GROMACS .gro file of C-alpha atoms in nm:
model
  251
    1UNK     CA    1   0.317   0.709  -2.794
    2UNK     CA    2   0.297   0.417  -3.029
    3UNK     CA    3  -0.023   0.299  -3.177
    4UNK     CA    4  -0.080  -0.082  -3.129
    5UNK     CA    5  -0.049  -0.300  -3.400
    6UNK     CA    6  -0.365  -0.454  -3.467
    7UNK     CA    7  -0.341  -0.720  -3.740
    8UNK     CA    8  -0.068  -0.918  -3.924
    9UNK     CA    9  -0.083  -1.134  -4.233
   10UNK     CA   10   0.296  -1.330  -4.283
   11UNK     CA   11   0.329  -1.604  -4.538
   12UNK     CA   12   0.700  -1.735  -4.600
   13UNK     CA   13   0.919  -1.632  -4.331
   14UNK     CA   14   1.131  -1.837  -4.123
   15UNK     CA   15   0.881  -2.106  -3.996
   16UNK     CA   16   0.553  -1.948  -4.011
   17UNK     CA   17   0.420  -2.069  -4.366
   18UNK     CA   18   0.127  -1.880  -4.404
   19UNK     CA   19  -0.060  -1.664  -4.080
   20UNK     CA   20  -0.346  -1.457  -4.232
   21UNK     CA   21  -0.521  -1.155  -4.059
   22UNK     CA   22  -0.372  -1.270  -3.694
   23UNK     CA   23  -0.538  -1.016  -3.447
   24UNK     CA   24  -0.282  -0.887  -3.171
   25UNK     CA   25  -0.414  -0.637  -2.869
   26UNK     CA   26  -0.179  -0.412  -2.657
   27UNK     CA   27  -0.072  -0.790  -2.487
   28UNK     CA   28  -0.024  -1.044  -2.603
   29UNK     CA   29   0.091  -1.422  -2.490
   30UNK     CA   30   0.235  -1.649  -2.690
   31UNK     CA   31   0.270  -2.037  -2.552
   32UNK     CA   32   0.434  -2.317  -2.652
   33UNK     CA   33   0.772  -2.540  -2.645
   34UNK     CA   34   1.140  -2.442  -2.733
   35UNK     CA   35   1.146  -2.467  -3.113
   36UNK     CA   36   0.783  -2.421  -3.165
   37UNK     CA   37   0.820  -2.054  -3.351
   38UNK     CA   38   0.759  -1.802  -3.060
   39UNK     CA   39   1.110  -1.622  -3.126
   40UNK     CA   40   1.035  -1.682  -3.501
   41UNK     CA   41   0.751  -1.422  -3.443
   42UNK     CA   42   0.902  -1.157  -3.273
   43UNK     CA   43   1.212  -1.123  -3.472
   44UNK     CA   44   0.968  -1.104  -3.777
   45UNK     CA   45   0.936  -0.715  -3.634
   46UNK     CA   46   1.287  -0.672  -3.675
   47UNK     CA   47   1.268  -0.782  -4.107
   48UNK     CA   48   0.938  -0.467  -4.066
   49UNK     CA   49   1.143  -0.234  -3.938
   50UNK     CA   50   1.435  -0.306  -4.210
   51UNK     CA   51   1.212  -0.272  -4.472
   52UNK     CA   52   1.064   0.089  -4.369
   53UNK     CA   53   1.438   0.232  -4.285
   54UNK     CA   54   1.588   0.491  -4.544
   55UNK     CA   55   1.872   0.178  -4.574
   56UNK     CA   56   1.621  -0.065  -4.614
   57UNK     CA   57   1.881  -0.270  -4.824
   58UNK     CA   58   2.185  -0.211  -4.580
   59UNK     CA   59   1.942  -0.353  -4.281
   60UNK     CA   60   1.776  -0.631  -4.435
   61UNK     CA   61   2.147  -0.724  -4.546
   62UNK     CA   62   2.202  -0.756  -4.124
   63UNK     CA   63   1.959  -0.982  -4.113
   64UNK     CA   64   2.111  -1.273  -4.314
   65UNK     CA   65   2.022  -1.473  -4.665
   66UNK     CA   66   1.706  -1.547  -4.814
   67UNK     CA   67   1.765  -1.897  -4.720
   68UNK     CA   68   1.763  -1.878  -4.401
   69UNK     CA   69   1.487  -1.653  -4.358
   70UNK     CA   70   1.265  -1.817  -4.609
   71UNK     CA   71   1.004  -2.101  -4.515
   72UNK     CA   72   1.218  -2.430  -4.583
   73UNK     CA   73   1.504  -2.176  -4.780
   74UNK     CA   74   1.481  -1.980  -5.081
   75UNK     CA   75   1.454  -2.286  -5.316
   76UNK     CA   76   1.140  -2.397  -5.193
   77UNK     CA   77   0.970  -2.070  -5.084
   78UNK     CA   78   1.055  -1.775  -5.292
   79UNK     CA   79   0.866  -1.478  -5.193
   80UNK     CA   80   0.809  -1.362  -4.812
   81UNK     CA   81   0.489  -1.160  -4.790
   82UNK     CA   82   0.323  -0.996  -4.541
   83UNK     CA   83   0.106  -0.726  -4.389
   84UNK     CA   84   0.066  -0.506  -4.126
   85UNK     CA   85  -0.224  -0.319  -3.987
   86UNK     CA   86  -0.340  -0.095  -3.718
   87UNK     CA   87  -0.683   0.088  -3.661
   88UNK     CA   88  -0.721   0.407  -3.489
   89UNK     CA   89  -0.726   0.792  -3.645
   90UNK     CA   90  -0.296   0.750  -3.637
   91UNK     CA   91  -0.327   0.423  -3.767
   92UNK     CA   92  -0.144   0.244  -4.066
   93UNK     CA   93  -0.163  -0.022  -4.322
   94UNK     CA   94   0.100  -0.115  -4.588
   95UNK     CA   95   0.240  -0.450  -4.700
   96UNK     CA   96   0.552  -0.586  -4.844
   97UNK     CA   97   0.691  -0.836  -5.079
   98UNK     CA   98   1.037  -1.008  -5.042
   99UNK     CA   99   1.223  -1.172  -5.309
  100UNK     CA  100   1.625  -1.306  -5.349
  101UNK     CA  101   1.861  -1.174  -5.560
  102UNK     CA  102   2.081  -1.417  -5.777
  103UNK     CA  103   2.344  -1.327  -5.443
  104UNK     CA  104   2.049  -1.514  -5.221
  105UNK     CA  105   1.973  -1.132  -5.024
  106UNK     CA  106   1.675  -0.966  -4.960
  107UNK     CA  107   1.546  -0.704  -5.211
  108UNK     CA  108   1.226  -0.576  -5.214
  109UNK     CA  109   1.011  -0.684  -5.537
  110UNK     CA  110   0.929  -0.397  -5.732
  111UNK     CA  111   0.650  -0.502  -5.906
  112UNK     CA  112   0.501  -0.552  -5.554
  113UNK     CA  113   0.283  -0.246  -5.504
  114UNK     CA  114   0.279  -0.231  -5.100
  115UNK     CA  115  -0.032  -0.096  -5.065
  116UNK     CA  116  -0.376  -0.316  -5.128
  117UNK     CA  117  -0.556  -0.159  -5.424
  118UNK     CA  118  -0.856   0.060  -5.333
  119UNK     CA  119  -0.757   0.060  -4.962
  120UNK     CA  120  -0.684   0.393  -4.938
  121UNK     CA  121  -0.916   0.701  -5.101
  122UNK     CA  122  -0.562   0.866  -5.258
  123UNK     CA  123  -0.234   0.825  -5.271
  124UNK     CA  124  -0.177   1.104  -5.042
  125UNK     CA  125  -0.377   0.960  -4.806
  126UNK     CA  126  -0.176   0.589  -4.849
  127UNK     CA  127   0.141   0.790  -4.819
  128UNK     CA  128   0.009   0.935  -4.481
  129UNK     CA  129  -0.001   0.571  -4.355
  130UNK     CA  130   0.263   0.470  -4.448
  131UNK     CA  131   0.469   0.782  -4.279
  132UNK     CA  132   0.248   0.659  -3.961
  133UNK     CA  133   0.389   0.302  -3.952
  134UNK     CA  134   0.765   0.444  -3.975
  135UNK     CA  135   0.678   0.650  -3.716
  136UNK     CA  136   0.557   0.370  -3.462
  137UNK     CA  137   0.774   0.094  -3.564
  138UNK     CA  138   1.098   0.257  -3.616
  139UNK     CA  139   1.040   0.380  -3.273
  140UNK     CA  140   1.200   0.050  -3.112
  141UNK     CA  141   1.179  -0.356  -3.072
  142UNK     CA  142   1.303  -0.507  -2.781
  143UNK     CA  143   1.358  -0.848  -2.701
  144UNK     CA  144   1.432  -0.940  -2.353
  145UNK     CA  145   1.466  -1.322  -2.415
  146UNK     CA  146   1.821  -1.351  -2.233
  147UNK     CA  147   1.849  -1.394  -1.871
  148UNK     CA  148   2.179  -1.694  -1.897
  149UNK     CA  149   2.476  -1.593  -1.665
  150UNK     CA  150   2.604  -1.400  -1.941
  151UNK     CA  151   2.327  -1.210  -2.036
  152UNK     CA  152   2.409  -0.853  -2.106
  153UNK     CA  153   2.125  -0.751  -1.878
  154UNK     CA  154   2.261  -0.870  -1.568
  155UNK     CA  155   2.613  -0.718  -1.669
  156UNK     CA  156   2.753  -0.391  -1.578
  157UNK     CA  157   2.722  -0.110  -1.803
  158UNK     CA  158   2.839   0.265  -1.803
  159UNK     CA  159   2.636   0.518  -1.619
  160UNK     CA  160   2.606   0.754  -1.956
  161UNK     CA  161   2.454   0.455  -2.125
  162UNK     CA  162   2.112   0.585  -2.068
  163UNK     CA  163   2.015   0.765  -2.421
  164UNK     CA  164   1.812   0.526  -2.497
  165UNK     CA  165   1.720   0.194  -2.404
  166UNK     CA  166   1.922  -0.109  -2.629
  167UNK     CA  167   1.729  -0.384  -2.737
  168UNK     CA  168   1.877  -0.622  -2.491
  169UNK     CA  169   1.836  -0.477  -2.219
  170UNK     CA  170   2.205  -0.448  -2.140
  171UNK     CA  171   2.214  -0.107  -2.043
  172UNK     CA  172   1.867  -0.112  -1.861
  173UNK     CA  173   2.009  -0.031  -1.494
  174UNK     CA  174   2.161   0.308  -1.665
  175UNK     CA  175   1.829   0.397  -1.842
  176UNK     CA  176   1.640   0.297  -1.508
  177UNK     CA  177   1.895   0.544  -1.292
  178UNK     CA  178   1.854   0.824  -1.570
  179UNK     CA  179   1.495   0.742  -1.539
  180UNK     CA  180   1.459   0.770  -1.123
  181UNK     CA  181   1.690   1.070  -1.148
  182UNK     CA  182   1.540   1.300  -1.438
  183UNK     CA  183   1.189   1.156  -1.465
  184UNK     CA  184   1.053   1.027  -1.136
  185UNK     CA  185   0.703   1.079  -1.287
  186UNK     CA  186   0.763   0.773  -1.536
  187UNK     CA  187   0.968   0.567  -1.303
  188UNK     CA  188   0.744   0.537  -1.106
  189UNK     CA  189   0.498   0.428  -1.308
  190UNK     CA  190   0.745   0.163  -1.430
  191UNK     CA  191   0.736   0.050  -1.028
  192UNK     CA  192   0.366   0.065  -1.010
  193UNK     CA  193   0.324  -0.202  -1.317
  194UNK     CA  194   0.644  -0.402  -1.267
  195UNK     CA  195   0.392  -0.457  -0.904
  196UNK     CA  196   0.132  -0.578  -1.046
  197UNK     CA  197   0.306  -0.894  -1.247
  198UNK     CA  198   0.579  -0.916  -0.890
  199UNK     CA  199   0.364  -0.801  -0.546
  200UNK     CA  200   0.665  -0.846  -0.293
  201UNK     CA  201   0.893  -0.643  -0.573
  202UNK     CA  202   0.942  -0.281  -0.415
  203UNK     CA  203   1.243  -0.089  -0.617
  204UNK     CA  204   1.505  -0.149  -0.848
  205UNK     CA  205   1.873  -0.164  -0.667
  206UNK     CA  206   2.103   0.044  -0.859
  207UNK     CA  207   2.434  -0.002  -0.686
  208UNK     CA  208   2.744   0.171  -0.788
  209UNK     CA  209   3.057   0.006  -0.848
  210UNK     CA  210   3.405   0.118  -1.005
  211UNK     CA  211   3.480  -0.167  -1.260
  212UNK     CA  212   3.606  -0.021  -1.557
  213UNK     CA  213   3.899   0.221  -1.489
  214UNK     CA  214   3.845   0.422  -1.793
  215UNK     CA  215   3.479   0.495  -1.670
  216UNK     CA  216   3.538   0.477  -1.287
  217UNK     CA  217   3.143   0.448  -1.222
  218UNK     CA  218   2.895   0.192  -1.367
  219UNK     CA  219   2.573   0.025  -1.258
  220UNK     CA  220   2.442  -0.349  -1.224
  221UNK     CA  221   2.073  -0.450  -1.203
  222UNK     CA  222   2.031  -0.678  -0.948
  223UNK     CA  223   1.703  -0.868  -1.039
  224UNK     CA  224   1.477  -1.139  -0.769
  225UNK     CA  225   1.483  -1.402  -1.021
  226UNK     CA  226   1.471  -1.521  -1.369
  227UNK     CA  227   1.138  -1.491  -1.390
  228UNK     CA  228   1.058  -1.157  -1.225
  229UNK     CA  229   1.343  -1.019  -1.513
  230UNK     CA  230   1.131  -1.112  -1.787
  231UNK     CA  231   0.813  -0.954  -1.626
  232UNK     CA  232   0.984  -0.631  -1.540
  233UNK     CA  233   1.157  -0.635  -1.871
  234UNK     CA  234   0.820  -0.664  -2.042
  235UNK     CA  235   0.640  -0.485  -1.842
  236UNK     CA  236   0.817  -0.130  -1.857
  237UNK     CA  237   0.674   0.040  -2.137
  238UNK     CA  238   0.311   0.216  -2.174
  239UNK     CA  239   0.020   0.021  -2.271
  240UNK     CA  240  -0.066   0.118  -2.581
  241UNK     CA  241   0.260  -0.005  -2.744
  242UNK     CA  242   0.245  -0.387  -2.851
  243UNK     CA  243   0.353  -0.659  -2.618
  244UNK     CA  244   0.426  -0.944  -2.662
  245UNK     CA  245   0.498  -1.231  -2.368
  246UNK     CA  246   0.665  -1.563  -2.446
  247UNK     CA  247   0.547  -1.862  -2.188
  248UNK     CA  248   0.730  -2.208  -2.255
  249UNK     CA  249   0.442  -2.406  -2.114
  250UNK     CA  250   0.169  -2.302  -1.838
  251UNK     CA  251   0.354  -2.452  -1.577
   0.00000   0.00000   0.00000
């Protein structure tokens, strides 16, 4: 199981100028208006992950031009730092340093050493770490922000879709039915905590339904409301992952 992410340092990316040492615990709520940065944040997970894959180039290529995902564009900002921390004896720590090309992509700067000097006792140790945070972040983001008409989560989707869970959701009622088949353990620990954010919910209602004729059986998730998706969305993964909630306002 993932070890939570524990501090984050990001200066240049998107709209966040400069956020140093921001402390983040297993979850975490972030509030605020449409357009204040909240999405900003999580999809500044996504750039991590791209940078720690085997085709880091290939996947921070995905993710668009420098100037877009620089602070004001690449001609005012041009380097997107940033940090990433977690304590605990599987922990990790290693940093990286964006720069464009003279094509306006993402390239790691060489000259950028990744790890903080004197932070780790040897290299083999700082290697260690860094093997931990590929680990744990590769592992999966997921951000459930979608829950318009069209939404792929309230879609149907093949019954063999279950491998693994996509990052919107859109084949959750699959991975849920794999889940209350194969592993009734874990689903129903996925009932117990969707309870405590939704008291009247009882069970997920996994309904059959030949729509495609090519795959004769599929699924759709019937959800309560709106809001109960994005609780049960969030709220289906162990606790020692990193969560993180977006609220528009308190109301």
């Amino acid at each position: 199981m993932g070890q939570a992410i524990s501090k984050l340092t990001i200066k240049g990316y998107k709209s966040i100028r400069n956020l140093e040492n921001f402390e983040l615990r297993n979850i975490n709520i972030l509030i605020g208006p449409n357009g204040s940065g909240k999405s900003n944040f999580l999809s500044f997970f996504t750039l991590v992950r791209a940078t720690l894959s085997e085709n880091s180039k290939g996947e921070m290529d995905k993710l668009g031009k420098a100037n877009r995902l620089f602070y004001m564009g690449s001609k005012v900002t041009k380097t997107c730092e940033f940090k990433v921390r977690s304590m605990g004896g599987t922990g990790f720590s290693f940093s990286r340093c964006l720069i464009a090309d003279p094509e306006d992509s993402l390239i790691l700067n060489p000259e950028y050493p990744g790890m903080d000097s004197g932070e780790y006792p040897s290299a083999q140790d700082g290697q260690k770490y860094l093997n931990n945070a590929k680990r744990n972040i590769q592992k999966g983001i997921y951000h459930f922000h979608d829950t318009s008409t069209f939404a792929g989560v309230k879609k149907y989707c093949s019954i063999r879709d279950y491998e693994y869970l996509h990052a919107d959701a859109s084949n959750i009622a699959a991975f849920l039915w794999y889940l209350k088949k194969k592993h009734e353990k874990e689903y129903k620990i996925i009932r117990e905590v969707t309870q405590l954010a939704v008291p009247f919910f009882d069970d997920f209602l996994l309904r059959e339904s030949i729509k495609d004729p090519d795959d004769k059986r599929a699924f759709i998730l019937f959800e309560i409301t709106t809001n109960t998706l994005h609780k049960k969305a969030m709220l289906q993964f162990h606790l020692d992952t990193t969560i993180i909630i977006f609220v528009a306002s308190l109301n």
